[in-house]
mmCIF file of C-alpha atoms and ligand atoms in Angstrom:
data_model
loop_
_atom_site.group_PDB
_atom_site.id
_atom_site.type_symbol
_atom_site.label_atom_id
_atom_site.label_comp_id
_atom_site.label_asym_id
_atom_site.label_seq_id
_atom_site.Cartn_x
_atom_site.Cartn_y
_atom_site.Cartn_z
ATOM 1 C CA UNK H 751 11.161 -18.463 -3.545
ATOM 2 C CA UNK H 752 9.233 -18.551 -6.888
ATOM 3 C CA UNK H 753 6.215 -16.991 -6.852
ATOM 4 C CA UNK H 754 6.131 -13.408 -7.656
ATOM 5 C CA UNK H 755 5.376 -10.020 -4.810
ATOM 6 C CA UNK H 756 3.791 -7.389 -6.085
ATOM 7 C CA UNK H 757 2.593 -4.757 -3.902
ATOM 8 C CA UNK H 758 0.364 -1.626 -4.618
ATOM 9 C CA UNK H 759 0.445 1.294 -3.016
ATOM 10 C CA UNK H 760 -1.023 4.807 -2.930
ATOM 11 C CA UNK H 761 -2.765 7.571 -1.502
ATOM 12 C CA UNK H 762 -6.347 7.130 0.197
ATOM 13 C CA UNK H 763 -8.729 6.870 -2.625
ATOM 14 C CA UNK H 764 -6.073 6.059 -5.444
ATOM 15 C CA UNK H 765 -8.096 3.542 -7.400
ATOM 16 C CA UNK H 766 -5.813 0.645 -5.730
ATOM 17 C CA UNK H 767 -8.225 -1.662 -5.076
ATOM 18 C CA UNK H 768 -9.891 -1.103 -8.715
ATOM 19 C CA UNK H 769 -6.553 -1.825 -10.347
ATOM 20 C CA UNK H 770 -5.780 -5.082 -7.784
ATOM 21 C CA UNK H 771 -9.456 -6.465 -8.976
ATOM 22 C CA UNK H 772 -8.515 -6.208 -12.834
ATOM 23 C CA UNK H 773 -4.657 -7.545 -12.532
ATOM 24 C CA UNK H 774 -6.225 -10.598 -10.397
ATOM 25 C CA UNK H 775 -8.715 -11.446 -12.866
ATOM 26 C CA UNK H 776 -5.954 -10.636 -15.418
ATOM 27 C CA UNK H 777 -3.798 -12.961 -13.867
ATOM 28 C CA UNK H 778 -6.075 -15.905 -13.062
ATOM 29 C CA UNK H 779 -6.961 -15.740 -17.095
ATOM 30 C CA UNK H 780 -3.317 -16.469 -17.902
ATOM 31 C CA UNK H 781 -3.082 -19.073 -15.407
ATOM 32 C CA UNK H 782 -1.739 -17.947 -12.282
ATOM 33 C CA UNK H 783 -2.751 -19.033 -9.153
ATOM 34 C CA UNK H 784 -3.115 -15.452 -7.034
ATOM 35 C CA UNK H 785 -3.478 -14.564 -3.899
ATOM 36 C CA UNK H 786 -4.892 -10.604 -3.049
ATOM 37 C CA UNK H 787 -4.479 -9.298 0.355
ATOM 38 C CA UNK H 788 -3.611 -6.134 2.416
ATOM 39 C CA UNK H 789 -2.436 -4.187 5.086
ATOM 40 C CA UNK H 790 -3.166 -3.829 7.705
ATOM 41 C CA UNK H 791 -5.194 -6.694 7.831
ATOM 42 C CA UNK H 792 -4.859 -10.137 5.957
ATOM 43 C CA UNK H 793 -4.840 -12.244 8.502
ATOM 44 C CA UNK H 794 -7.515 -12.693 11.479
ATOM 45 C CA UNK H 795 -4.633 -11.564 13.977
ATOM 46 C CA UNK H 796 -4.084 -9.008 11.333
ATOM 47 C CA UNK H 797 -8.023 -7.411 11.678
ATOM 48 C CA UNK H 798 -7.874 -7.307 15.131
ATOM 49 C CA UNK H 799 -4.743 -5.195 14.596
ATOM 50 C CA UNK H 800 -6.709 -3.906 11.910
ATOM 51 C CA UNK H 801 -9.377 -2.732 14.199
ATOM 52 C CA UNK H 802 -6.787 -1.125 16.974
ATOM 53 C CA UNK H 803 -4.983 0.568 14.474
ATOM 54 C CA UNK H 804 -7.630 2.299 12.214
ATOM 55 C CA UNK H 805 -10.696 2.616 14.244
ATOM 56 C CA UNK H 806 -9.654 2.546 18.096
ATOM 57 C CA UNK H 807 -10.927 5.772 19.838
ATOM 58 C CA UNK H 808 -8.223 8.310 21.173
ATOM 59 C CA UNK H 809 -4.202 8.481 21.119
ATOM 60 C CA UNK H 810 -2.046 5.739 19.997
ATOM 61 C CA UNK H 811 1.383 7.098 20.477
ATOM 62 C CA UNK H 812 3.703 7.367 17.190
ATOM 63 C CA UNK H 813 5.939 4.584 18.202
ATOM 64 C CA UNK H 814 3.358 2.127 18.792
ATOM 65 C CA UNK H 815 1.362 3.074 15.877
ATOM 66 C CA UNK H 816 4.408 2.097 14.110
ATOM 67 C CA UNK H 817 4.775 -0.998 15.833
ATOM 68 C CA UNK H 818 1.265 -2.212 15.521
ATOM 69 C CA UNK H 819 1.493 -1.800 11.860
ATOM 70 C CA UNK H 820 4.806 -3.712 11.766
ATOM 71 C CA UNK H 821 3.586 -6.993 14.145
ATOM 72 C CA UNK H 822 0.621 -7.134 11.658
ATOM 73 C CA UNK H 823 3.236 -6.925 8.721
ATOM 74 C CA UNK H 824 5.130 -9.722 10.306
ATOM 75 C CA UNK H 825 2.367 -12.325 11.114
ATOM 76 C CA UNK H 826 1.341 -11.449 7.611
ATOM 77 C CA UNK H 827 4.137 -11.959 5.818
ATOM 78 C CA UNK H 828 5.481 -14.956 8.037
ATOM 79 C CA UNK H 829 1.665 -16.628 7.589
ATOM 80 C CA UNK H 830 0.173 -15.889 4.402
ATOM 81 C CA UNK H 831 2.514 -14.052 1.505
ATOM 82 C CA UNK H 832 5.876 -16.232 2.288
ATOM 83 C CA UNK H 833 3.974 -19.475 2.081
ATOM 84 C CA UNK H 834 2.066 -18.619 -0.994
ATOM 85 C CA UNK H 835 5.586 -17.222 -2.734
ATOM 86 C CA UNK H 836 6.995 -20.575 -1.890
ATOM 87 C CA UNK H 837 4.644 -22.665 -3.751
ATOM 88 C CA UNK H 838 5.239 -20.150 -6.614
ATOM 89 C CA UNK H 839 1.875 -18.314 -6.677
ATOM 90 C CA UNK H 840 1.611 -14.660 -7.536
ATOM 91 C CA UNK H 841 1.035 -12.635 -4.097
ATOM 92 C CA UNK H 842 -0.583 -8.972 -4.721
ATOM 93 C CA UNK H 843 -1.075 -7.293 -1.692
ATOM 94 C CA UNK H 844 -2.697 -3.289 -1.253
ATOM 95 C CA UNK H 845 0.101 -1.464 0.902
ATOM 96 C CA UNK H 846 3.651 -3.202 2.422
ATOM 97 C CA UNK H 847 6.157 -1.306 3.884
ATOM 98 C CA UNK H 848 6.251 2.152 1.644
ATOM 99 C CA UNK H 849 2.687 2.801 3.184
ATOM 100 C CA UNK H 850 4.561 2.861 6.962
ATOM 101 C CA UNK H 851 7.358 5.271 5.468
ATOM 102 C CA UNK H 852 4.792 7.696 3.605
ATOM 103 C CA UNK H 853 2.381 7.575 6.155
ATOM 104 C CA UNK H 854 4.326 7.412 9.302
ATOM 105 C CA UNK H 855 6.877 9.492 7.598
ATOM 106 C CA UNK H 856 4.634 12.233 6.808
ATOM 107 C CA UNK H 857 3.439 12.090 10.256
ATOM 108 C CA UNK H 858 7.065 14.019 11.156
ATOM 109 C CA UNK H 859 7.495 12.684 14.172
ATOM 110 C CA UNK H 860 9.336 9.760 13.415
ATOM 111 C CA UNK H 861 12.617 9.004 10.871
ATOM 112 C CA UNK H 862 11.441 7.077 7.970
ATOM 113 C CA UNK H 863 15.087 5.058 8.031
ATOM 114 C CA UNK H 864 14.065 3.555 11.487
ATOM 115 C CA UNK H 865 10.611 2.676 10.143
ATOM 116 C CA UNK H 866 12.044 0.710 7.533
ATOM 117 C CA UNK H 867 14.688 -0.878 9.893
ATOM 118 C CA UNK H 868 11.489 -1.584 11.834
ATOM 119 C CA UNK H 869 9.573 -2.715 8.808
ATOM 120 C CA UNK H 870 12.111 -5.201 7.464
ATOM 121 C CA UNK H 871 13.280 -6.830 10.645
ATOM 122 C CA UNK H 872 9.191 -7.450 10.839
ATOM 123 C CA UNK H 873 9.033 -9.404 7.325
ATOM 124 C CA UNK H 874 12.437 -10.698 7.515
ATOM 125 C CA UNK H 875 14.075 -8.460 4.580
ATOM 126 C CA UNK H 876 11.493 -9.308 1.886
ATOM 127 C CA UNK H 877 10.894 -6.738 -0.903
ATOM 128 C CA UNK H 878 8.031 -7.090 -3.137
ATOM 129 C CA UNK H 879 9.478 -7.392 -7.147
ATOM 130 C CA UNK H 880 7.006 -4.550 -8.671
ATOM 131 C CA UNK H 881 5.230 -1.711 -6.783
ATOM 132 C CA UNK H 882 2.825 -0.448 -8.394
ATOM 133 C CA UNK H 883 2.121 3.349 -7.441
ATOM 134 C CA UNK H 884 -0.934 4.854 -8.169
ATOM 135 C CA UNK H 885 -0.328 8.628 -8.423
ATOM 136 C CA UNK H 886 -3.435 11.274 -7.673
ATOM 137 C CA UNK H 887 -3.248 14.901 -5.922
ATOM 138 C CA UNK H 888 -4.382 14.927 -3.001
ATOM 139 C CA UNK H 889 -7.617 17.250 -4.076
ATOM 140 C CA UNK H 890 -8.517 14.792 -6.618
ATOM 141 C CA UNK H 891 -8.649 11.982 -3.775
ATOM 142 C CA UNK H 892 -10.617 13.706 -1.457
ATOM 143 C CA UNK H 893 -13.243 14.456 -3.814
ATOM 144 C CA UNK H 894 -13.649 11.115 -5.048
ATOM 145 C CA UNK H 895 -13.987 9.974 -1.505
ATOM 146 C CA UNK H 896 -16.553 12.597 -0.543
ATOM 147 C CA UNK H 897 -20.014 12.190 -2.676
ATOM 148 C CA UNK H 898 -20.797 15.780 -2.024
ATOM 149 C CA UNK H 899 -18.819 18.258 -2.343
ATOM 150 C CA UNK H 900 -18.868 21.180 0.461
ATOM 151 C CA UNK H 901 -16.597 23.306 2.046
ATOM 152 C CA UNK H 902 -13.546 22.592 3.501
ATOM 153 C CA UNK H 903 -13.186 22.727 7.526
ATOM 154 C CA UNK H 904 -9.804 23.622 9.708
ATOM 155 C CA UNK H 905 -9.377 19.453 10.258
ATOM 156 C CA UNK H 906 -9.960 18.691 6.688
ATOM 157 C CA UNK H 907 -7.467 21.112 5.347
ATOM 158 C CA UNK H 908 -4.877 19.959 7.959
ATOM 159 C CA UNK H 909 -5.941 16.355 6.669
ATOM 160 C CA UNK H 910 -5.188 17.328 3.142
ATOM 161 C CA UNK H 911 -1.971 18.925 4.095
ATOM 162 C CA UNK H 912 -1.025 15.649 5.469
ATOM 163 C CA UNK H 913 -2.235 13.751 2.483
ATOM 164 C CA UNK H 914 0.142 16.337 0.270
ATOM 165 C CA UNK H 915 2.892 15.155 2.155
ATOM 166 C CA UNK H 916 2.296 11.072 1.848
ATOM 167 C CA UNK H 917 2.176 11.852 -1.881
ATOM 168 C CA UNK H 918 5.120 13.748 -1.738
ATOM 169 C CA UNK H 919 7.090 10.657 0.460
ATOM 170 C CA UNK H 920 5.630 8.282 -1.994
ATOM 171 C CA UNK H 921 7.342 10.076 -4.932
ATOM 172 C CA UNK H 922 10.709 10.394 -3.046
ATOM 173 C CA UNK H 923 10.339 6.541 -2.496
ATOM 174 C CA UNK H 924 9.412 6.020 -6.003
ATOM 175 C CA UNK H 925 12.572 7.888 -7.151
ATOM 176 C CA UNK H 926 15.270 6.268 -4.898
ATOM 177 C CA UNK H 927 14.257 2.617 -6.888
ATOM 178 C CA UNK H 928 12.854 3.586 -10.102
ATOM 179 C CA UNK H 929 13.328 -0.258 -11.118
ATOM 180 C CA UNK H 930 11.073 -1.101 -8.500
ATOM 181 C CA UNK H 931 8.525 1.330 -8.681
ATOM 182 C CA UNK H 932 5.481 1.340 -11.721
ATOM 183 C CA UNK H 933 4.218 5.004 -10.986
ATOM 184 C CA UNK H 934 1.192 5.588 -12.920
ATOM 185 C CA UNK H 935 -0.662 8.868 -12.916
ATOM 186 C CA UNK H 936 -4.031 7.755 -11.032
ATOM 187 C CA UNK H 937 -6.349 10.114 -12.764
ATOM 188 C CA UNK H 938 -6.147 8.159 -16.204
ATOM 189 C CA UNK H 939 -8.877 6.389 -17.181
ATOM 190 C CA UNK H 940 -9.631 2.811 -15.759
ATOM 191 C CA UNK H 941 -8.656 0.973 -18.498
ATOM 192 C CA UNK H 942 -5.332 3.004 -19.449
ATOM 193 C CA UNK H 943 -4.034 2.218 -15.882
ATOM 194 C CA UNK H 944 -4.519 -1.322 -16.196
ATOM 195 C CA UNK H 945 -2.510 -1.947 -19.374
ATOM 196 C CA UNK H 946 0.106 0.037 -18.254
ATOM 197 C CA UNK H 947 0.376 -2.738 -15.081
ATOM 198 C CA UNK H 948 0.173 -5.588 -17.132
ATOM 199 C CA UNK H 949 2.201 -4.630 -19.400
ATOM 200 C CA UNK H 950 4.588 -4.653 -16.694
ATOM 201 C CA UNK H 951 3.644 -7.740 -15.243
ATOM 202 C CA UNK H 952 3.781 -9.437 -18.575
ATOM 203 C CA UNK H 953 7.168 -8.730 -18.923
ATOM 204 C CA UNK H 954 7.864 -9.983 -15.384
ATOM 205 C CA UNK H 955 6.353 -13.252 -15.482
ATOM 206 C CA UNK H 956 7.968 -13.766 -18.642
HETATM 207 P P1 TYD A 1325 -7.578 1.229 4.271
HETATM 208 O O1 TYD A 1325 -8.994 1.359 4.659
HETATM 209 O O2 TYD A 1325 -7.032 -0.117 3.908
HETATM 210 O O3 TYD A 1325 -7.266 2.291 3.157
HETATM 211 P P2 TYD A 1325 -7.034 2.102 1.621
HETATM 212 O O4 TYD A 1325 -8.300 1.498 1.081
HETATM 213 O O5 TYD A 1325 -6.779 3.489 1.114
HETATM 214 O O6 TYD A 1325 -5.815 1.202 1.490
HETATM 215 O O7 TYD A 1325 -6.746 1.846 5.457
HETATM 216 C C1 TYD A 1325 -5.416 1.739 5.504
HETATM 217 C C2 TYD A 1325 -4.888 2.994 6.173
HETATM 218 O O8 TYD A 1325 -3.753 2.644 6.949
HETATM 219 C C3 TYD A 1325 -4.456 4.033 5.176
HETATM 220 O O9 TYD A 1325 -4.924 5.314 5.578
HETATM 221 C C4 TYD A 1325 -2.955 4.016 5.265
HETATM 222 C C5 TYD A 1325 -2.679 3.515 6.635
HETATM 223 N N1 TYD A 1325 -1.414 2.751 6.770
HETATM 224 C C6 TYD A 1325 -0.334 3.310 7.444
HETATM 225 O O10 TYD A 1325 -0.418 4.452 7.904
HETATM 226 N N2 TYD A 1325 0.810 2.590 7.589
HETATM 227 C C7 TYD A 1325 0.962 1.331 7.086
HETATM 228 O O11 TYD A 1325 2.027 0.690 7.241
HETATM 229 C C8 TYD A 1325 -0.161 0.753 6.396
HETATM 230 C C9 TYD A 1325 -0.064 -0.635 5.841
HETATM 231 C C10 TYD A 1325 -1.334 1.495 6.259
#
């Protein structure tokens, strides 16, 4: 294949869709032909998975969270990002396959090794070139996210406690392929972030 998978990832309320904005207009400047998608999602079987997954009322069990996630990874992937790396676009796509091990890691009920066994029987082994994390504390996330600021209740704590630990996976992820990972601390300004991806990407699509 020779078009070029970059995938972004990060913590609810990172900045990644800021960032995937400026490297697609970046991109389309220097002549690339890009395609920007995400996860869940993507697809139109991919929002009705979409809508299951994130807004369905009540229990989905662990397991079939997990799966859900990975069928809309696979009709994604199999539709849409393969096709567009074969004709040698550039593919950048918010969350792959680190956002099932963070989040469904952190969760603690399943083993992040099986989710990725999961995860790349779905897409049939394919590994995005660059992942770009965007790095930001959990705190600083949840108070760009809420407008107003007011006190914390016994869910929202939990919540944040949870969000500590995605961060936490993400890092561990980031460390185990340092040449695959871009981590980037997510409070910088708007501006600093972006050079600091295409500077990357530069060098990649060089
Ligand atoms: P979304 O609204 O796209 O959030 P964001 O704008 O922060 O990307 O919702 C995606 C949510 O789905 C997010 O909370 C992370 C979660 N998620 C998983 O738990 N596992 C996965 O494999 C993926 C792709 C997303």
């Amino acid at each position: 294949m020779s078009g070029v998978f970059v995938t972004f990832e990060g913590g609810d309320g990172s900045g990644k869709t800021t960032q995937i904005q400026l490297l697609k207009k970046w991109l389309e400047d220097h002549g690339h032909t890009v395609v920007v998608t995400r996860e869940p999602g993507g697809t139109d079987l991919g929002n009705e998975l979409r809508e299951i997954i994130l807004h369905r009322k009540g229990f989905i069990a662990p397991r079939a969270e997990a799966l859900l996630y990975a069928a809309d990874r696979a009709h994604h992937i199999h539709t849409l990002v393969k096709p567009a790396l074969e004709r040698g676009e550039v593919v950048v796509q918010d969350r792959y396959l680190d956002s099932s091990l963070a989040y469904q890691g952190a969760g603690r009920v399943l083993d992040p090794n099986e989710v990725r066994e999961v995860s790349l029987w779905a897409t049939e082994n394919l590994m995005p070139v660059l992942t770009v994390l965007l790095d930001v504390p959990a705190d600083v996330a949840k108070k760009r996210q809420n407008a107003l600021e007011r006190a914390y209740d016994r869910l929202e704590a939990e919540a944040e406690d949870f969000h500590q630990r995605v961060r936490t996976s993400y890092q561990a992820l980031a460390d185990a392929e340092p040449e695959r990972f871009l981590v980037i601390d997510g409070t910088l300004a708007i501006e600093a972030i972006h050079d600091q991806i295409i500077q990357k990407v530069s060098h990649l699509l060089s």
